[in-house]
C-alpha cells in the first residue's frame, strides 16, 4: 500500500461529488420538474442549479475557515460542543435514513428490471456489504474507486443520450416559457434540494489536499452535474411529452427503452443502463456510510474509523425495508428532501457561517496569506 | 495448519459460486415470444366477472429453422393460444399449460384484433399493460388486424410465412410506407399527451400475402373509424413524411405517377377570431417515372411539366381536402400534427384555443397550399 494517508486531491473530490450528486435523483427528476412546470420543467433545472451554486458558496466559505477539520469538530468550535454534537447527531440520522432510502430505491429497481426472482433483502444486503467494504478502507480508497467508476458510468450514459436524440420531438417542449414566476421559484428551489449531497463537503474537506479549494470544487462539479441533469430532463420531456413523463415512475429508465440500437444489437438497454447507474448508487451509499462512521468516530473520540462501519449496517438495513411499497418510499424521500434537506443544505451552513463570522472563529483568508 | 485453512476457505468460496442464482434463465427453457396477437374473446359479454375476455395468440420461433441447414419441413414458428380474464392472468395460464416461462423481451410486433380495438376498456387495458410491464421495449411495432390477430399471425405467405418481415427492423421494410411505422412508444406518447388520440396502422390478410392498408383512428381511447390506403397516403403528405411515396394522375392520355423524393409541410399562418384559420403549406420535389411510348405524341417539355405540376397540385389539394373533411367532421380528431405546429410556432394562438381545442379544430378553416416541383423525368424526353 502506498500513501494511505487519507488525503485526496481536489480532482478526486470533484469526481466523487459528481458521482454522488448524479445518483438517484436524476431518475425521477424529469417527473418532478414536469409536475411543477409541465413542458417547461427543464427551466427549473437551470434555476435549481444556480441556487445550488449559492448554497455551495456558503458551504465553501464555512469549510474554508476550518481546513483539516470535519463538521463535528468545527461546529463544536462555533456553537459550543454540546450543540455541535446535537447537530452532528441529526446529520448522522439524516445520512442513515438517506442511505436506507437510496438503497431501497436501488433494490426495487434492480428487482423490477434485472432480477425479478431474487428477494429484495438479498439485493440490499449484498450492496450494503460491498459499500461497507469500501467504507472501511477510508476516504482515499473512495476517491480511487470514484476515479475508476467515473468514466465507466458517465460515458455510456452520454452515449445512450446521444442515441435517443432521433426520437426527440420538439413540439413536446412547446409552448416555451409558459410557467409563472411563482412556479419558477418554487420549482427551482425544489430542484436545488436534489443537490443535497453537497453537504458531504462539510466533512470531506478535511481530507482534501490542498484544503481551501472547496469553492472551485463545488463550481466545477455543479456545472458538470447541472449540464447532465439538464440534458437528461430536456430529452425525457421532449420524448415523452409533459403528461407522458408524469406517468412514468422512473422516466429516465423508460427513456432507455425508447432507444433502438442498430441491428437489435442489444434489446434491453435499460438493463445495461441499470448496471452503469448502479455505480452511482454504490458511490453515494458508501459515501453516506463512510461519513456516518466518521461522525460516530469523532463523537466518541475514537482513533480508528473502520470498525464503526459494520455496526451501522443493521440500522440502514431495517430502515430500508421498513416502507411497505415503492410509493411509500417515494413519500419518505420527498419528506426527507423537502422538509429535512433544506435545514442541512441551507439553514445550518448559513447560520454556522454567520455565527463564525460574528464570533470570529476559524482562520480567515487574510491570516492564511 | 494455516495453509490448510487457506485451501479450505477457497473451497468454501467456490461452493458459494457454484450455487447459481435466483434469476438464472436457461435459454432453452424460455419461450421467446416474437409476435403477440391479442383479440377480444367471443365470449366476452360484460367487462367484469368474466374469465374469458382475451384471446391471446403468440408466436415463438422454431429455433432449429433459424440455423443454417436445420429445419427441413418443420414449421418456422409455433403458435400458442390461450384465453383468460386479464392479460396477466392469460399469460400465467399459458405458462401453466406449456410449463415454460414466457419471455416478452424480444417481442417485435403486437397485433390487436379489430374487435378489441373497438372496445374502449379492453384497448385501454392492453396499452396500459404494455406500458407498465418492463419486459416490453418501446420500439415494438403495433398494428391492428383487419379481422383477428390470430388470423394475421397464422397467415401463410407465398414465399414464407409472416415471419416478422415487418418486424425485424424498420429499415428493412421497404414495403411499409414511413408513416405506417409506428412503435408502441409513439402510440403511448400520443395517447397520453393528446387525450387518447392516435393513429394505428391496419394489417390485412390477402389471399396469399399480408399487407398494410390504411389504419385506425382513435379519439378519447375510442375507435372512431378507418382511413383507407389512399387517405393515409394523403395524411402522410400533411405530416411532411411519405418520402418515396407516389401519386398517380390521369394526364393527357396516360396514367402518370409522380414519385416524391422530398417533402415538407408546415403551418405558415394561423389566426384565431371566433374560429381558427390556418394555412398549411406543403412543398414537394419529385420525379416523373412513367409516361407513354408513342412517337406521335408530343414529347415532354417544360410547358408539359408546368401544366402537370398545376394539375397535380389541384388533385392533391382536393384529396387532402377530402381527408381533412373526414377528420374534422366525422372523426373529429387532429392526427395531422396541427396541434404540435400551433404549440411550437403560434404559442399565442395556442393559448387562446387550448381550452377548447377539440371543438375549435372541428370548425377550423384549413387552407391548403401545395407546391409541387418536378425535378427529373427519367432518361428520355
XYZ file of C-alpha atoms in Angstrom:
750
model
C 0.000 0.000 0.000
C 1.293 3.411 -0.867
C 0.384 6.745 0.633
C -2.560 5.617 2.726
C -2.698 8.945 4.459
C -6.390 9.603 3.797
C -5.607 12.633 1.703
C -7.170 13.090 -1.682
C -6.596 15.616 -4.451
C -9.132 18.239 -5.474
C -9.663 16.444 -8.764
C -10.659 13.273 -6.950
C -13.110 15.145 -4.741
C -14.706 16.607 -7.841
C -15.208 13.145 -9.284
C -16.713 11.865 -6.038
C -19.065 14.826 -5.812
C -20.212 14.434 -9.401
C -20.962 10.761 -8.939
C -22.753 11.438 -5.661
C -24.888 14.293 -6.907
C -25.804 12.456 -10.068
C -27.277 9.446 -8.374
C -30.852 8.516 -7.599
C -32.319 11.961 -8.014
C -31.776 12.094 -11.761
C -34.011 9.088 -12.331
C -37.077 10.905 -11.106
C -36.027 14.488 -11.731
C -37.885 14.807 -15.081
C -41.148 13.795 -13.476
C -40.686 16.103 -10.529
C -39.954 19.112 -12.710
C -42.855 18.338 -15.025
C -45.235 18.144 -12.087
C -44.409 21.753 -11.264
C -43.836 23.362 -14.629
C -45.193 20.960 -17.283
C -43.300 21.208 -20.557
C -41.079 23.958 -19.128
C -39.684 21.631 -16.463
C -36.189 21.883 -17.825
C -36.024 25.588 -16.935
C -36.294 24.599 -13.293
C -33.119 22.551 -13.602
C -31.248 25.684 -14.637
C -32.802 27.660 -11.786
C -32.148 24.881 -9.315
C -28.533 24.539 -10.295
C -27.999 28.278 -9.953
C -29.467 28.159 -6.457
C -27.194 25.233 -5.641
C -24.243 27.428 -6.633
C -25.394 29.851 -3.957
C -25.662 27.159 -1.281
C -22.301 25.764 -2.198
C -20.771 29.186 -1.762
C -21.802 29.295 1.902
C -20.630 25.761 2.480
C -17.320 26.514 0.807
C -16.863 29.698 2.834
C -17.629 27.802 6.011
C -15.252 24.911 5.470
C -12.567 27.303 4.291
C -12.366 28.697 7.793
C -11.650 25.273 9.219
C -9.276 23.368 6.982
C -8.457 19.874 8.118
C -11.490 19.729 10.352
C -14.782 17.933 9.850
C -18.215 19.290 10.665
C -18.212 17.593 14.071
C -15.090 19.488 15.107
C -15.819 22.924 13.757
C -19.478 23.031 14.706
C -18.181 22.468 18.251
C -15.876 25.449 17.887
C -18.598 27.688 16.539
C -21.637 26.886 18.655
C -20.120 25.071 21.645
C -19.541 21.368 21.726
C -22.927 20.118 23.035
C -24.907 21.883 20.313
C -22.343 20.814 17.744
C -22.765 17.249 18.912
C -26.516 17.528 18.607
C -26.256 18.858 15.056
C -23.862 16.083 14.171
C -26.251 13.535 15.591
C -29.037 14.896 13.399
C -26.811 14.748 10.363
C -25.891 11.188 11.274
C -29.575 10.236 11.372
C -30.118 12.031 8.101
C -27.285 10.130 6.470
C -28.539 6.787 7.711
C -32.069 7.466 6.562
C -30.914 8.762 3.189
C -28.723 5.723 2.678
C -31.649 3.485 3.577
C -33.965 5.161 1.077
C -31.388 5.215 -1.690
C -30.652 1.565 -1.203
C -34.321 0.663 -1.164
C -34.953 2.515 -4.415
C -31.976 0.767 -5.876
C -33.292 -2.594 -4.680
C -36.759 -2.017 -6.076
C -35.444 -1.031 -9.471
C -32.989 -3.889 -9.663
C -35.709 -6.316 -8.734
C -38.082 -4.954 -11.307
C -35.686 -4.708 -14.177
C -32.822 -7.102 -13.642
C -33.577 -9.732 -11.012
C -37.306 -10.385 -10.670
C -36.944 -13.588 -8.677
C -34.224 -12.542 -6.278
C -35.501 -11.451 -2.859
C -35.030 -7.745 -2.351
C -33.411 -8.409 1.021
C -30.608 -10.196 -0.719
C -30.058 -7.409 -3.223
C -29.932 -4.868 -0.417
C -27.601 -6.897 1.778
C -25.137 -7.547 -0.985
C -24.935 -3.901 -1.933
C -24.634 -2.883 1.715
C -21.808 -5.317 2.288
C -19.858 -4.103 -0.679
C -20.370 -0.495 0.432
C -19.139 -1.450 3.878
C -16.052 -2.993 2.392
C -15.272 0.259 0.638
C -16.150 2.480 3.578
C -13.885 0.605 5.937
C -10.917 1.477 3.772
C -11.195 5.192 4.245
C -11.663 8.242 2.097
C -8.665 7.771 -0.083
C -9.970 4.452 -1.258
C -13.305 6.033 -2.085
C -11.508 8.565 -4.213
C -9.673 5.870 -6.144
C -12.886 3.961 -6.725
C -14.551 7.141 -7.951
C -11.745 7.584 -10.447
C -12.448 4.139 -11.864
C -16.232 4.474 -11.802
C -16.408 7.931 -13.292
C -15.641 7.086 -16.928
C -17.466 3.761 -16.971
C -20.573 5.412 -15.573
C -20.807 8.654 -17.463
C -19.521 7.769 -20.917
C -22.199 5.098 -21.579
C -24.825 7.445 -20.214
C -23.826 10.208 -22.583
C -23.688 7.719 -25.472
C -27.183 6.500 -24.714
C -28.467 10.056 -24.569
C -26.952 10.628 -27.985
C -28.731 7.551 -29.343
C -32.026 8.924 -28.085
C -31.706 12.202 -29.973
C -33.534 10.961 -33.125
C -36.595 10.224 -31.012
C -36.816 13.795 -29.731
C -39.926 15.675 -30.755
C -39.513 19.367 -30.197
C -43.285 20.141 -30.209
C -43.438 18.286 -26.902
C -41.461 21.130 -25.358
C -43.672 23.818 -26.870
C -45.120 26.270 -25.993
C -41.997 27.572 -24.318
C -41.738 29.687 -21.181
C -45.310 29.275 -20.006
C -44.510 28.924 -16.334
C -45.270 31.648 -13.836
C -42.629 33.229 -11.652
C -44.054 31.525 -8.615
C -43.753 28.129 -10.274
C -40.255 29.007 -11.381
C -39.039 29.886 -7.920
C -40.760 27.127 -6.007
C -39.739 24.596 -8.635
C -36.152 25.789 -8.786
C -35.988 25.695 -5.024
C -37.174 22.123 -5.091
C -34.725 21.101 -7.790
C -31.915 22.776 -5.871
C -32.663 20.424 -2.989
C -31.670 17.476 -5.140
C -28.131 18.724 -4.707
C -28.308 17.728 -1.060
C -25.131 15.671 -1.350
C -23.232 18.951 -1.356
C -23.289 18.693 2.422
C -20.831 15.828 2.216
C -18.380 18.645 1.573
C -18.794 19.692 5.202
C -16.951 16.512 6.070
C -14.822 15.715 3.103
C -12.923 18.982 3.173
C -10.799 17.618 5.985
C -9.378 15.030 3.600
C -8.663 17.308 0.675
C -5.174 18.455 -0.139
C -4.931 21.464 -0.531
C -7.852 22.184 1.809
C -9.033 25.647 0.739
C -10.186 24.913 -2.777
C -13.775 23.977 -1.919
C -15.317 26.809 -3.904
C -13.703 25.670 -7.129
C -14.584 22.037 -6.435
C -18.233 22.919 -5.979
C -18.388 25.066 -9.083
C -16.867 22.518 -11.433
C -18.842 19.554 -10.178
C -22.106 21.501 -10.042
C -21.568 22.647 -13.599
C -20.979 19.104 -14.842
C -23.893 17.636 -12.914
C -26.145 20.543 -13.852
C -25.463 20.054 -17.548
C -26.012 16.309 -17.331
C -29.270 16.745 -15.467
C -30.421 19.433 -17.858
C -29.803 17.312 -20.926
C -31.484 14.301 -19.350
C -34.563 16.300 -18.406
C -34.821 18.028 -21.785
C -34.546 14.707 -23.598
C -37.079 12.979 -21.402
C -39.695 15.698 -21.741
C -39.083 16.017 -25.470
C -39.559 12.294 -25.960
C -42.476 11.514 -23.668
C -44.201 14.863 -23.542
C -45.218 16.501 -20.263
C -48.071 14.152 -19.471
C -46.155 11.084 -20.539
C -43.266 11.979 -18.265
C -45.625 12.494 -15.377
C -46.969 8.979 -15.799
C -43.588 7.286 -15.510
C -42.267 6.313 -12.122
C -38.716 6.216 -13.477
C -38.815 8.376 -16.602
C -35.112 8.004 -17.264
C -35.321 4.212 -17.157
C -38.123 4.280 -19.676
C -36.027 6.635 -21.772
C -33.588 3.774 -22.181
C -36.331 1.547 -23.572
C -37.041 4.019 -26.333
C -33.643 3.664 -27.872
C -33.297 1.233 -30.696
C -29.695 0.302 -31.204
C -28.878 -0.661 -34.780
C -29.468 -4.299 -35.798
C -31.112 -5.137 -32.471
C -27.633 -5.376 -31.076
C -28.809 -5.073 -27.513
C -32.522 -5.326 -26.940
C -32.976 -4.177 -23.405
C -30.798 -1.164 -22.886
C -32.417 -0.307 -19.594
C -30.812 -3.382 -18.036
C -27.486 -2.214 -19.338
C -28.207 1.257 -18.051
C -29.028 -0.134 -14.626
C -25.531 -1.522 -14.397
C -23.974 1.858 -15.043
C -26.360 3.606 -12.792
C -25.682 1.067 -10.049
C -22.207 2.551 -9.820
C -23.500 5.926 -8.753
C -25.740 4.341 -6.131
C -22.795 2.387 -4.868
C -20.833 5.610 -4.657
C -23.475 7.588 -2.789
C -24.416 4.831 -0.338
C -20.819 4.109 0.537
C -20.380 7.861 0.935
C -23.217 8.132 3.417
C -21.976 5.052 5.215
C -18.441 6.324 5.406
C -19.354 9.760 6.709
C -21.775 8.282 9.200
C -18.922 6.263 10.605
C -16.733 9.370 10.595
C -19.320 11.259 12.637
C -19.513 8.439 15.166
C -15.730 8.269 15.317
C -15.439 11.963 16.058
C -18.279 11.926 18.527
C -16.816 9.171 20.630
C -13.303 10.491 20.019
C -12.066 7.238 18.666
C -8.846 6.984 16.718
C -9.975 4.363 14.288
C -12.858 4.636 11.953
C -13.117 1.287 10.197
C -14.623 -0.811 12.988
C -17.550 1.593 13.313
C -18.926 0.945 9.845
C -20.322 -2.502 10.401
C -22.477 -1.613 13.444
C -24.347 0.907 11.283
C -25.464 -1.743 8.838
C -28.443 -3.170 10.771
C -29.987 0.286 11.123
C -29.738 1.006 7.427
C -30.944 -2.454 6.517
C -34.029 -2.356 8.747
C -34.903 1.208 7.777
C -34.576 0.394 4.107
C -37.068 -2.436 4.405
C -39.488 -0.521 6.599
C -41.619 1.221 3.910
C -44.154 -1.200 2.513
C -44.172 -0.185 -1.138
C -42.416 1.942 -3.680
C -44.880 4.795 -3.350
C -44.254 4.994 0.376
C -40.508 5.040 -0.265
C -41.068 7.898 -2.624
C -43.074 9.749 0.011
C -40.279 9.269 2.523
C -37.802 10.559 0.031
C -39.998 13.609 -0.611
C -40.346 14.276 3.088
C -36.651 13.906 3.701
C -35.757 16.107 0.790
C -38.370 18.801 1.168
C -38.632 19.113 4.921
C -35.285 17.989 6.277
C -32.963 18.644 3.351
C -33.167 22.445 3.436
C -32.161 22.512 7.096
C -28.875 20.808 6.399
C -28.259 22.203 2.961
C -29.172 25.828 3.591
C -30.020 26.773 7.148
C -27.221 25.117 9.103
C -24.314 26.064 6.821
C -25.593 29.625 6.584
C -26.122 30.045 10.321
C -22.801 28.469 11.196
C -21.056 30.683 8.680
C -22.793 33.754 10.106
C -22.012 32.873 13.702
C -18.422 32.034 12.834
C -18.126 35.393 11.147
C -19.572 37.246 14.124
C -17.629 35.314 16.724
C -14.519 35.463 14.555
C -13.735 31.778 14.984
C -11.666 29.886 12.489
C -8.993 31.003 10.085
C -9.826 33.960 7.888
C -8.498 34.223 4.396
C -6.239 37.143 5.388
C -4.446 35.100 8.006
C -3.502 32.443 5.505
C -1.811 34.940 3.252
C -2.289 -25.722 9.520
C -2.548 -22.224 8.230
C -2.095 -23.382 4.669
C -4.806 -25.949 5.157
C -7.213 -23.275 6.346
C -6.445 -21.226 3.312
C -7.299 -24.080 0.961
C -10.434 -24.841 2.905
C -11.611 -21.262 2.687
C -11.006 -21.256 -1.058
C -13.115 -24.401 -1.312
C -15.934 -22.790 0.603
C -15.869 -19.698 -1.517
C -16.071 -21.860 -4.629
C -19.096 -23.563 -3.139
C -20.807 -20.205 -2.904
C -20.048 -19.501 -6.513
C -21.447 -22.826 -7.653
C -24.907 -22.300 -6.243
C -26.170 -20.363 -9.206
C -28.657 -17.646 -8.704
C -32.338 -16.966 -8.317
C -32.703 -15.338 -11.638
C -30.931 -17.768 -13.851
C -32.666 -18.085 -17.174
C -31.841 -21.143 -19.197
C -32.151 -20.013 -22.739
C -33.628 -23.333 -23.895
C -36.361 -23.198 -21.305
C -37.735 -19.869 -22.369
C -40.489 -19.230 -24.814
C -39.235 -16.186 -26.610
C -42.312 -14.557 -27.980
C -41.715 -12.799 -31.279
C -45.162 -11.600 -32.112
C -48.103 -11.283 -29.851
C -51.687 -11.172 -31.019
C -54.424 -10.022 -28.703
C -58.090 -10.498 -29.547
C -61.325 -9.884 -27.781
C -62.874 -13.171 -26.809
C -66.182 -14.028 -28.466
C -67.462 -14.986 -25.061
C -66.786 -11.535 -23.667
C -70.133 -10.088 -22.718
C -69.832 -7.901 -19.683
C -66.493 -6.458 -18.852
C -66.493 -7.582 -15.230
C -66.672 -11.080 -13.817
C -65.876 -12.943 -16.920
C -62.967 -15.286 -17.156
C -62.955 -15.233 -20.948
C -62.145 -11.761 -22.083
C -58.970 -12.056 -24.075
C -57.789 -14.491 -26.676
C -54.064 -14.352 -26.888
C -52.102 -15.858 -29.726
C -48.383 -15.752 -29.561
C -45.706 -17.000 -31.854
C -42.371 -18.365 -30.784
C -39.719 -19.107 -33.373
C -38.709 -22.654 -34.097
C -35.063 -22.256 -33.263
C -33.970 -25.197 -35.363
C -35.105 -23.486 -38.550
C -33.105 -20.438 -37.667
C -29.911 -22.426 -38.041
C -28.415 -22.564 -41.480
C -29.205 -26.056 -42.623
C -31.540 -27.217 -39.927
C -35.257 -27.367 -40.089
C -36.329 -29.196 -43.172
C -40.068 -29.383 -43.260
C -40.559 -28.117 -39.779
C -42.700 -25.035 -39.332
C -40.942 -21.735 -38.920
C -42.886 -20.862 -35.861
C -45.059 -22.410 -33.230
C -48.297 -20.883 -32.115
C -49.891 -20.956 -28.729
C -53.443 -19.992 -27.994
C -54.879 -19.146 -24.642
C -57.913 -17.406 -23.234
C -58.172 -15.546 -19.976
C -59.652 -12.736 -17.935
C -56.761 -10.294 -17.722
C -53.596 -10.163 -19.724
C -51.509 -11.148 -16.741
C -53.908 -13.972 -15.949
C -53.910 -15.176 -19.529
C -50.162 -15.251 -19.679
C -49.940 -17.049 -16.349
C -52.366 -19.577 -17.721
C -50.236 -20.060 -20.801
C -47.223 -20.602 -18.601
C -49.117 -23.239 -16.689
C -50.152 -25.030 -19.869
C -46.791 -25.093 -21.531
C -44.663 -25.252 -18.378
C -42.181 -22.811 -19.724
C -41.687 -19.194 -18.749
C -42.819 -16.774 -21.404
C -40.360 -14.094 -22.254
C -41.546 -10.868 -23.848
C -38.197 -9.195 -24.078
C -37.868 -9.949 -27.757
C -41.359 -9.136 -28.914
C -41.225 -7.361 -32.237
C -44.855 -6.910 -33.140
C -48.068 -6.624 -31.225
C -51.203 -7.156 -33.262
C -54.530 -6.103 -31.858
C -57.736 -7.636 -33.141
C -60.349 -5.379 -34.671
C -62.962 -6.149 -32.056
C -60.507 -5.467 -29.271
C -59.572 -2.120 -30.749
C -63.231 -1.200 -30.883
C -63.728 -1.988 -27.197
C -62.576 1.085 -25.302
C -61.925 -0.631 -21.974
C -60.022 -3.569 -23.398
C -57.978 -1.281 -25.621
C -57.001 0.851 -22.649
C -56.190 -2.239 -20.597
C -53.911 -3.673 -23.233
C -51.976 -0.468 -23.760
C -51.611 0.079 -20.049
C -50.268 -3.445 -19.684
C -47.680 -2.820 -22.382
C -46.682 0.457 -20.769
C -46.494 -0.979 -17.272
C -44.642 -4.198 -17.960
C -40.917 -3.605 -18.065
C -40.349 -6.576 -20.379
C -41.820 -4.814 -23.391
C -39.497 -2.450 -25.146
C -40.897 0.758 -26.536
C -39.758 0.014 -30.047
C -42.256 -2.820 -30.523
C -44.367 -2.227 -33.623
C -48.069 -2.113 -33.043
C -50.824 -2.677 -35.621
C -54.473 -3.502 -35.843
C -55.704 -6.583 -37.667
C -58.403 -6.296 -40.268
C -60.260 -9.106 -38.523
C -58.499 -11.042 -35.811
C -54.909 -11.018 -34.767
C -54.908 -14.799 -34.776
C -55.682 -14.871 -38.465
C -52.849 -12.488 -39.259
C -50.297 -14.414 -37.257
C -51.280 -17.720 -38.823
C -51.377 -16.381 -42.341
C -49.218 -18.183 -44.837
C -47.476 -16.138 -47.447
C -46.494 -17.475 -50.803
C -42.816 -17.499 -50.120
C -42.585 -17.797 -46.387
C -44.949 -17.316 -43.539
C -45.408 -13.970 -41.875
C -42.123 -14.291 -40.185
C -41.823 -10.811 -38.904
C -40.706 -9.475 -42.164
C -42.319 -6.330 -40.894
C -40.787 -6.517 -37.562
C -37.143 -7.193 -37.787
C -36.098 -3.705 -38.430
C -37.750 -0.642 -39.706
C -35.064 -0.045 -42.314
C -35.542 -3.486 -43.816
C -39.136 -2.867 -44.571
C -39.369 -1.274 -47.916
C -42.963 -2.224 -48.360
C -44.247 -0.196 -45.445
C -44.573 3.495 -46.045
C -42.829 5.568 -43.442
C -45.933 6.926 -41.882
C -47.132 3.457 -41.043
C -44.164 2.511 -38.958
C -45.498 3.271 -35.549
C -43.964 1.791 -32.479
C -45.781 1.304 -29.258
C -43.798 4.022 -27.541
C -45.088 6.575 -30.015
C -48.658 5.344 -29.710
C -48.460 5.569 -25.927
C -46.987 9.056 -26.044
C -49.703 10.237 -28.374
C -52.470 8.671 -26.346
C -51.232 10.135 -23.095
C -50.332 13.579 -24.364
C -53.285 14.073 -26.697
C -56.217 12.815 -24.636
C -56.381 9.408 -26.254
C -55.885 10.468 -29.838
C -53.790 8.322 -32.087
C -53.461 6.521 -35.372
C -52.524 2.836 -35.605
C -51.859 1.131 -38.938
C -54.008 -1.749 -40.106
C -52.681 -5.056 -41.351
C -54.699 -7.010 -43.805
C -54.686 -10.608 -44.927
C -54.892 -11.072 -48.664
C -55.278 -14.337 -50.498
C -51.696 -15.407 -50.046
C -49.961 -12.458 -48.580
C -50.154 -9.860 -45.881
C -50.095 -6.172 -46.314
C -50.660 -2.865 -44.704
C -53.621 -0.893 -45.727
C -54.695 2.230 -44.018
C -55.226 2.428 -40.309
C -57.498 3.101 -37.401
C -58.195 6.471 -35.867
C -58.773 6.841 -32.153
C -60.174 9.684 -30.125
C -60.571 9.576 -26.366
C -59.258 5.980 -26.482
C -62.298 5.137 -28.546
C -62.086 3.680 -32.008
C -63.510 6.215 -34.470
C -63.090 4.654 -37.856
C -60.747 3.574 -40.583
C -58.721 5.518 -43.055
C -58.022 3.668 -46.263
C -54.738 3.406 -48.079
C -55.135 6.500 -50.223
C -56.299 8.537 -47.256
C -53.312 7.512 -45.192
C -51.055 8.462 -48.052
C -52.619 11.875 -48.161
C -52.398 12.136 -44.391
C -48.708 11.461 -44.538
C -48.295 14.314 -47.001
C -49.653 16.748 -44.496
C -47.303 15.337 -41.892
C -44.434 16.042 -44.282
C -43.431 12.422 -44.386
C -44.005 9.880 -47.151
C -40.670 10.234 -48.834
C -40.630 7.613 -51.581
C -44.363 7.637 -51.902
C -46.123 8.394 -55.150
C -49.245 9.992 -56.517
C -50.827 8.782 -59.769
C -52.730 11.168 -62.025
C -54.514 10.777 -65.352
C -52.839 13.294 -67.610
C -53.021 13.734 -71.387
C -53.979 10.212 -72.247
C -51.731 8.364 -69.838
C -51.578 7.455 -66.211
C -48.605 9.335 -64.826
C -47.128 8.575 -61.419
C -45.418 11.336 -59.512
C -42.713 9.960 -57.247
C -41.937 12.039 -54.199
C -38.298 12.458 -53.334
C -38.587 15.279 -50.850
C -41.499 16.657 -48.945
C -42.062 19.182 -46.212
C -45.170 20.513 -44.610
C -45.622 23.468 -42.329
C -48.189 25.807 -40.976
C -47.461 29.232 -42.427
C -50.130 31.268 -40.767
C -52.626 30.858 -38.002
C -55.149 33.256 -36.584
C -57.986 32.847 -34.188
C -61.035 35.029 -34.305
C -64.180 33.136 -33.377
C -62.857 30.289 -35.427
C -59.400 29.030 -36.224
C -57.918 29.912 -39.570
C -54.819 28.001 -40.588
C -52.775 27.845 -43.722
C -50.772 24.696 -44.344
C -48.088 24.750 -46.938
C -46.850 21.521 -48.460
C -43.805 21.567 -50.669
C -42.614 18.546 -52.552
C -39.992 17.642 -55.027
C -40.170 14.561 -57.176
C -39.800 12.681 -60.399
C -41.988 11.543 -63.245
C -41.136 7.925 -63.798
C -43.653 6.792 -66.414
C -45.394 8.252 -69.435
C -46.269 6.561 -72.665
C -44.316 5.228 -75.621
C -45.936 6.920 -78.541
C -43.864 8.766 -81.070
C -46.814 10.646 -82.498
C -47.388 12.290 -79.153
C -45.634 15.410 -78.146
C -42.522 14.904 -76.079
C -42.323 16.091 -72.574
C -41.264 19.722 -72.490
C -41.224 22.396 -69.855
C -44.734 23.505 -70.685
C -45.946 19.962 -70.286
C -44.204 19.756 -66.918
C -45.610 23.081 -65.732
C -49.102 22.040 -66.676
C -48.703 18.705 -64.949
C -47.449 20.404 -61.813
C -50.539 22.570 -61.692
C -52.847 19.640 -62.245
C -51.072 17.585 -59.626
C -51.346 20.430 -57.143
C -55.070 20.678 -57.740
C -55.589 16.935 -57.482
C -53.567 16.566 -54.326
C -55.197 19.581 -52.756
C -58.560 18.031 -53.393
C -57.587 14.727 -51.860
C -56.141 16.412 -48.801
C -59.285 18.481 -48.519
C -61.379 15.303 -48.530
C -59.310 13.651 -45.817
C -59.396 16.806 -43.714
C -63.147 16.883 -44.056
C -63.393 13.324 -42.771
C -61.037 14.064 -39.891
C -62.729 17.315 -38.962
C -66.371 16.449 -39.453
C -66.594 12.733 -38.959
C -63.805 11.597 -36.654
C -63.220 14.999 -35.049
C -59.636 14.170 -34.408
C -56.415 16.009 -35.052
C -53.875 13.477 -36.226
C -52.406 15.810 -38.800
C -49.976 17.289 -36.295
C -51.659 20.679 -36.380
C -51.687 20.906 -32.603
C -47.937 20.430 -32.373
C -47.251 23.030 -35.028
C -49.509 25.546 -33.368
C -47.896 24.959 -29.998
C -44.451 25.369 -31.459
C -44.970 28.287 -33.805
C -48.025 30.158 -32.641
C -47.984 29.933 -28.844
C -50.237 32.995 -28.602
C -52.914 31.455 -30.773
C -52.497 28.177 -28.970
C -53.016 29.828 -25.603
C -56.390 31.114 -26.732
C -57.644 27.875 -28.152
C -56.114 25.207 -25.947
C -59.047 25.014 -23.560
C -61.485 24.028 -26.226
C -59.217 22.700 -28.895
C -61.258 19.697 -29.935
C -64.251 21.790 -30.791
C -62.224 24.522 -32.432
C -60.414 22.002 -34.609
C -63.747 20.714 -35.775
C -64.737 24.137 -37.052
C -61.302 25.283 -38.148
C -60.802 26.618 -41.608
C -57.735 24.953 -43.008
C -56.350 26.345 -46.188
C -54.022 24.040 -48.069
C -51.321 25.247 -50.351
C -49.490 22.582 -52.333
C -46.360 23.416 -54.186
C -45.039 20.732 -56.480
C -41.767 20.722 -58.344
C -40.947 18.047 -60.856
C -37.198 17.693 -60.923
C -36.479 14.664 -63.079
C -38.295 12.864 -65.854
C -36.115 9.808 -66.357
C -33.795 9.018 -69.259
C -35.928 10.163 -72.226
C -37.959 13.189 -73.159
